[in-house]
mmCIF file of C-alpha atoms in Angstrom:
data_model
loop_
_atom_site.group_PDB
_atom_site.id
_atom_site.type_symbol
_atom_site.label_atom_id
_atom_site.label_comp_id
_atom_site.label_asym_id
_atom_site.label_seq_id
_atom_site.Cartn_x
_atom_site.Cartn_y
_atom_site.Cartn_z
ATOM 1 C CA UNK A 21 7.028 -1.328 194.643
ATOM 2 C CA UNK A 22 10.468 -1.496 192.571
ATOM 3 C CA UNK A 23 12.724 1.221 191.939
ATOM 4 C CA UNK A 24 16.197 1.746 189.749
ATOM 5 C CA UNK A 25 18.851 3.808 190.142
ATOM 6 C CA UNK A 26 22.555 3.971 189.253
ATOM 7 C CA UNK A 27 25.723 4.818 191.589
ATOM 8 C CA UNK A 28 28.272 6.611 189.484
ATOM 9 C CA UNK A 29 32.653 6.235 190.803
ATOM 10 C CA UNK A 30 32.063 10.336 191.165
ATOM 11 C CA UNK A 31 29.031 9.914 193.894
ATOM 12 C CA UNK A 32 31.633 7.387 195.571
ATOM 13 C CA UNK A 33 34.231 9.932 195.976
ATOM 14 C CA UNK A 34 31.676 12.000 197.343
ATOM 15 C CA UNK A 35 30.721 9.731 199.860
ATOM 16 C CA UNK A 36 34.307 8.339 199.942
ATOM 17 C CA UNK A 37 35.211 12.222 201.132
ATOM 18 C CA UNK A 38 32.679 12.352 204.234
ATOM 19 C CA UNK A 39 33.350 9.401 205.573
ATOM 20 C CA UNK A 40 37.232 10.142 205.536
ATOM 21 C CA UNK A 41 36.271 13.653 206.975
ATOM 22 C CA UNK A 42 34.219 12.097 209.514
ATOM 23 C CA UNK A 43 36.324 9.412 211.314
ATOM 24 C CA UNK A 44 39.546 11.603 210.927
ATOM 25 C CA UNK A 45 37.710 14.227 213.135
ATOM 26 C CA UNK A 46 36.243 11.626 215.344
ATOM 27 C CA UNK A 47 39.937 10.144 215.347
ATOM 28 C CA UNK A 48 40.887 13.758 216.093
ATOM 29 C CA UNK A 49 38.515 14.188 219.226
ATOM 30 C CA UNK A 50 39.739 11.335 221.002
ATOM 31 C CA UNK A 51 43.175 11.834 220.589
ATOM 32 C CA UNK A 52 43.105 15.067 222.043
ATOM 33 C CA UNK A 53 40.847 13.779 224.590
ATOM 34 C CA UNK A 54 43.869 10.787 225.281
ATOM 35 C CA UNK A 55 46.657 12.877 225.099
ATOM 36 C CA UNK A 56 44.873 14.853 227.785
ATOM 37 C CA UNK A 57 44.441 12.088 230.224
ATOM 38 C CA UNK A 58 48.315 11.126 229.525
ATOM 39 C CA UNK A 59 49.522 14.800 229.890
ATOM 40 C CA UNK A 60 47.396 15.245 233.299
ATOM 41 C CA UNK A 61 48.406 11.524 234.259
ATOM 42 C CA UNK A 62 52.217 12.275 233.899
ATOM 43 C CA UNK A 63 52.103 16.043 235.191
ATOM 44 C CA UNK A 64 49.704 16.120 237.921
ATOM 45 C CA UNK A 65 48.978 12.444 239.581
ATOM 46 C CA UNK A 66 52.233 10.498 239.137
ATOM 47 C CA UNK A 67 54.518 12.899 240.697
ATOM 48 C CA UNK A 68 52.259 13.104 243.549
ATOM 49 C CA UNK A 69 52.007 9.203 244.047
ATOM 50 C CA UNK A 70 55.141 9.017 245.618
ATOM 51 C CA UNK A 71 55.477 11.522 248.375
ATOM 52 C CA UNK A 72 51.785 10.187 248.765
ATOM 53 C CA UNK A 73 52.676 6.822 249.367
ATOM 54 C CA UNK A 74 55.921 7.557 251.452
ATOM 55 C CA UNK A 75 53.240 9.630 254.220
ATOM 56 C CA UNK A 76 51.185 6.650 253.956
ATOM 57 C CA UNK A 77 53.633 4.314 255.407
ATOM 58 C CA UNK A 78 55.539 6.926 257.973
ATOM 59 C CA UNK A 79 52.110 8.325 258.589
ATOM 60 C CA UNK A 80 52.193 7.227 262.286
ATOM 61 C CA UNK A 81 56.043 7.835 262.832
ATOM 62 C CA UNK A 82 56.052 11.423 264.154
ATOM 63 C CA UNK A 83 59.738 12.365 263.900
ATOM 64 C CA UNK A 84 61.352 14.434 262.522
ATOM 65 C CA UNK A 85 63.567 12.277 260.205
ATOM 66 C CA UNK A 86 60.507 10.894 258.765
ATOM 67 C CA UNK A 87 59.246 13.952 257.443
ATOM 68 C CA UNK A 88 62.842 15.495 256.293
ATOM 69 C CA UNK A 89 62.962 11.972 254.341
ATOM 70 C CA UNK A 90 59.442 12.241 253.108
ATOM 71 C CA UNK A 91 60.709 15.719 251.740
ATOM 72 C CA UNK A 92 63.854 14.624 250.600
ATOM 73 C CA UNK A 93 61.962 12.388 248.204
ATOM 74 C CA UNK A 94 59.955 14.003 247.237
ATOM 75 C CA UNK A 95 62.557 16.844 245.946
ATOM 76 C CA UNK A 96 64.090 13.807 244.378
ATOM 77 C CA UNK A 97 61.194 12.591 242.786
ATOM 78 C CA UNK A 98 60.283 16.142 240.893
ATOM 79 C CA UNK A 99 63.804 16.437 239.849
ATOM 80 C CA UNK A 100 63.817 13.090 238.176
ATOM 81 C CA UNK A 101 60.579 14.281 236.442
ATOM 82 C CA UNK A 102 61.775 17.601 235.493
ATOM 83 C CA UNK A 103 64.809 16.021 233.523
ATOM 84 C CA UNK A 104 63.599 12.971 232.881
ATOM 85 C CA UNK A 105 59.795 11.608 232.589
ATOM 86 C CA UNK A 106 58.304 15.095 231.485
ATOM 87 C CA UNK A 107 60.385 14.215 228.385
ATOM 88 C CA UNK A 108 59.393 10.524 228.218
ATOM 89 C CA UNK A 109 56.045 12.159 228.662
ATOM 90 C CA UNK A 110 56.139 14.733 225.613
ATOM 91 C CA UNK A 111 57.860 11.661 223.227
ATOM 92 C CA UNK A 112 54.574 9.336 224.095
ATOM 93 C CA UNK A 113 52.425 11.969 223.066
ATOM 94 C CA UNK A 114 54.345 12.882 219.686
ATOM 95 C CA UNK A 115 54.241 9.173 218.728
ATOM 96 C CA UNK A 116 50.709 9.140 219.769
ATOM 97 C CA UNK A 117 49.985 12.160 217.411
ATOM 98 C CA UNK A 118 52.479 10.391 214.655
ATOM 99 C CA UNK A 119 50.124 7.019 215.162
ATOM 100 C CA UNK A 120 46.964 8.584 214.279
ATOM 101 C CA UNK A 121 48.424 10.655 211.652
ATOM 102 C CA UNK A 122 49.288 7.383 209.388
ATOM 103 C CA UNK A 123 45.298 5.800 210.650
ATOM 104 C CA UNK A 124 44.271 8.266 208.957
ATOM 105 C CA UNK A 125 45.972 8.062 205.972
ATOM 106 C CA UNK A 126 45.000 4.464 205.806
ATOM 107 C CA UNK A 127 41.479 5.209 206.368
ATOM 108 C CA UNK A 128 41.923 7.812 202.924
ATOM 109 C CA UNK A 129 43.654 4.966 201.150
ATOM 110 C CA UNK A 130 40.541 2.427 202.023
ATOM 111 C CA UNK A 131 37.125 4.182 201.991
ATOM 112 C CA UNK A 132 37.056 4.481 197.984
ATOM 113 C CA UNK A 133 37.998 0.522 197.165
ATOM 114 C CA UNK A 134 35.653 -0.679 200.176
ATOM 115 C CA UNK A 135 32.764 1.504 198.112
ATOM 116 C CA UNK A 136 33.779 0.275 194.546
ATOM 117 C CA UNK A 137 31.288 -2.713 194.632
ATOM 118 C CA UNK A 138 28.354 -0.257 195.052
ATOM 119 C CA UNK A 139 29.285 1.136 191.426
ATOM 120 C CA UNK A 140 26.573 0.659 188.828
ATOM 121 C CA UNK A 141 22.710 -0.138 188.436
ATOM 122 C CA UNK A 142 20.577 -0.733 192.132
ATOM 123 C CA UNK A 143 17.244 -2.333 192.289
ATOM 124 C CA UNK A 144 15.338 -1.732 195.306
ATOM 125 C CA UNK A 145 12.405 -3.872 196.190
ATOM 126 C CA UNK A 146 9.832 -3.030 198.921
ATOM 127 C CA UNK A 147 6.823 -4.901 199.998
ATOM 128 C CA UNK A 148 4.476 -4.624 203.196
ATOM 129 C CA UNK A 149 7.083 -6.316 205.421
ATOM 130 C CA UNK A 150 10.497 -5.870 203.982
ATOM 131 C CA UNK A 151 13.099 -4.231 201.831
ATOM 132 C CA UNK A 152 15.184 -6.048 199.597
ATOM 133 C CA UNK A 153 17.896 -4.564 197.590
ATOM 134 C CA UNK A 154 20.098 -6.137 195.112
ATOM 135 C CA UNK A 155 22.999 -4.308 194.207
ATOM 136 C CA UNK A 156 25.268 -4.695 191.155
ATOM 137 C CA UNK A 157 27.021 -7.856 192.212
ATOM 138 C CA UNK A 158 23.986 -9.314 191.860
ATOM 139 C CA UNK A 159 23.623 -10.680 195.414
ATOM 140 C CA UNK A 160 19.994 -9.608 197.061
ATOM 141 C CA UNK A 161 19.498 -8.219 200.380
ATOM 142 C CA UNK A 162 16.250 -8.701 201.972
ATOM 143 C CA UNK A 163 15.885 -7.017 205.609
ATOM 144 C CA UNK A 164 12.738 -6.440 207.559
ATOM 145 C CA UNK A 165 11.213 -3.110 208.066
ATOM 146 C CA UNK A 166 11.742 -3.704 211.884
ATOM 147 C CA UNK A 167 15.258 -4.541 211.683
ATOM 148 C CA UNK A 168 16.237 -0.356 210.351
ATOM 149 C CA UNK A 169 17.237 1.024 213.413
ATOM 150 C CA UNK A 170 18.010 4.859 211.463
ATOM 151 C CA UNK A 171 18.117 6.504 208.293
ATOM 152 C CA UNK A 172 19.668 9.483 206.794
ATOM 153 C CA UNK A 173 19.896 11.798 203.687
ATOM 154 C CA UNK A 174 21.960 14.220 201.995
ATOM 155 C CA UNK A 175 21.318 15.478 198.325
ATOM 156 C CA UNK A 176 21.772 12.705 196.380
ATOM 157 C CA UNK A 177 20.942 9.635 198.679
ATOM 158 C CA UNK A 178 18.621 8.090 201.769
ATOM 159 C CA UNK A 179 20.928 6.618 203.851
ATOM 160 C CA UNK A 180 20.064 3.787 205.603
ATOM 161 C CA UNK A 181 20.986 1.583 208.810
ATOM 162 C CA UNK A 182 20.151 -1.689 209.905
ATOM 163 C CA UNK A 183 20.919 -3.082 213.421
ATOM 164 C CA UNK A 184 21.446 -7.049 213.057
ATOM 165 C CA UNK A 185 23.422 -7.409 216.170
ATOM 166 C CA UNK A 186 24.104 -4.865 219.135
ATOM 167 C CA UNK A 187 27.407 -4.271 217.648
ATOM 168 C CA UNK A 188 26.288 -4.718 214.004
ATOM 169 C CA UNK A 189 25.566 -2.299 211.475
ATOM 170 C CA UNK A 190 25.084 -2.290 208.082
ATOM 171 C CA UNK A 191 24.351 1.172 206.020
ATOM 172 C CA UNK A 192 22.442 0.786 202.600
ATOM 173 C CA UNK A 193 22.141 3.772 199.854
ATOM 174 C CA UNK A 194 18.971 4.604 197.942
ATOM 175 C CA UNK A 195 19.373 7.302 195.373
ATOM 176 C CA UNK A 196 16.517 10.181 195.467
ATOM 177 C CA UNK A 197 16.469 10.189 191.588
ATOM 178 C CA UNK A 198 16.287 7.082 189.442
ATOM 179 C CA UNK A 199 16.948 5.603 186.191
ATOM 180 C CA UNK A 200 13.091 6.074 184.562
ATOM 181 C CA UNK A 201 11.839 9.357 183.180
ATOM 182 C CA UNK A 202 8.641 8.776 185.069
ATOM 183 C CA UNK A 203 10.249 11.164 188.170
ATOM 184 C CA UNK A 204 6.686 11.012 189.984
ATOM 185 C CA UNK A 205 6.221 7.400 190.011
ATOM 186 C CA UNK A 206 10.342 7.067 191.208
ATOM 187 C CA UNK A 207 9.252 10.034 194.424
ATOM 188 C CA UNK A 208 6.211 7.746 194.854
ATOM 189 C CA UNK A 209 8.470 4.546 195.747
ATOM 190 C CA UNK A 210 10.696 7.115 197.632
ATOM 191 C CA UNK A 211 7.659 7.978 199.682
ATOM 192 C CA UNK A 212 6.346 4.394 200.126
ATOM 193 C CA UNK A 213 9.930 3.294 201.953
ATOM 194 C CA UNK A 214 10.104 6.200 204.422
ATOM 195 C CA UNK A 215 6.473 5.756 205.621
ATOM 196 C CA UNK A 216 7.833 1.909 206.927
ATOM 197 C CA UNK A 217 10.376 4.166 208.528
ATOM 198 C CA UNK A 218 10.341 5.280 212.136
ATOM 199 C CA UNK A 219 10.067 8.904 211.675
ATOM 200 C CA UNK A 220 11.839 9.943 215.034
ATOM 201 C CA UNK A 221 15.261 7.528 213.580
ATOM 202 C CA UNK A 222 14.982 9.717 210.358
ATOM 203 C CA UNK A 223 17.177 13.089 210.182
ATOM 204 C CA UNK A 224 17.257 15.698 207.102
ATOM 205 C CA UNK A 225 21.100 16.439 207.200
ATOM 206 C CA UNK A 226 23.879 15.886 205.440
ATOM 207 C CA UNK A 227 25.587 12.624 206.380
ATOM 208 C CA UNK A 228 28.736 10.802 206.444
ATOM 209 C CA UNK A 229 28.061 7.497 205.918
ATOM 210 C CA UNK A 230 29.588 3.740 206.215
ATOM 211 C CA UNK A 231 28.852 1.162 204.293
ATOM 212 C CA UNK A 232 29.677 -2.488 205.746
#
């Protein structure tokens, strides 16, 4: 079973767009989730840490100089914060914000150019036991049916993923309308390549995707 299909540059701003959408919100997510942690690190648990630690050590010297030093500080220590690491604090977390600003800016400048290859005429190959697909550089990709480990569509494409490695992924694009006029025959192919798919690693939803 062989299908064609072409990639046009304005599909791969499309896709270029998601993907930039989706890793600057994931991006987005765990900064605020770090700059959390640092805010509640530096305003909660460090100026605790050492009043804490001076009780631990005069914990069994019961008079009363140890706990007017204990207190004294401990006033100490929240003054230093107040004037001093609460700021050192806030100037972390503005360079934080500043750092993941320019990622993703770098992220915008890279998605299109890493997609640029995939520009032009696809042939898609699939027999009983694998897939092979040979985009326009010419260089053929044959993969085992067992080796997709989830797939994905939006309008214009099937997206999808092979697992190589634990930490390996690879995303592949088949277009849901081809080159030939015969439309049936092209949704016949379609249909022949998703039935070698798991259908539980299969979603029907719009998706951002990566191509490696």
């Amino acid at each position: 079973m062989e299908l064609k299909f072409s990639i046009t540059q304005e599909q791969l701003i499309t896709i270029a767009e998601k993907i930039n959408s989706e890793r600057m919100a994931k991006n987005a997510r765990f900064a605020m989730l770090l700059h959390a942690f640092i805010v509640r690190a530096l305003l909660l648990w460090i100026p605790l840490l050492s009043p804490l630690i001076l009780f631990y050590f005069f914990l069994e010297i019961h008079t009363p100089e140890t706990y007017i030093a204990i207190a004294i500080c401990a006033i100490a220590y929240l003054i230093v914060w107040t004037f001093l690491l609460k700021n050192i604090a806030e100037n972390q977390a503005s360079k934080f914000a500043v750092k993941i600003t320019t990622l993703d800016r770098t992220i915008e400048n890279t998605t299109l150019p890493r997609l640029a290859s995939l520009e032009g005429s696809h042939t898609v190959t699939a027999t009983a036991s694998t897939l092979t697909l040979l985009p326009p550089c010419g260089k053929s990709i044959t993969i085992p049916w067992t080796k997709f480990c989830y797939a994905k569509q939006d309008d214009d494409f099937y997206y999808l993923t092979s697992c190589n490695l634990i930490l390996f992924k690879a995303t592949y694009l088949i277009a849901k309308n081809g080159d030939t006029t015969e439309t049936a025959a092209y949704q016949a192919g379609l249909e022949y390549i998703m039935s070698h798919l798991q259908t539980d690693k299969i979603e029907h939803q719009n998706f951002s995707a990566s191509n490696d």
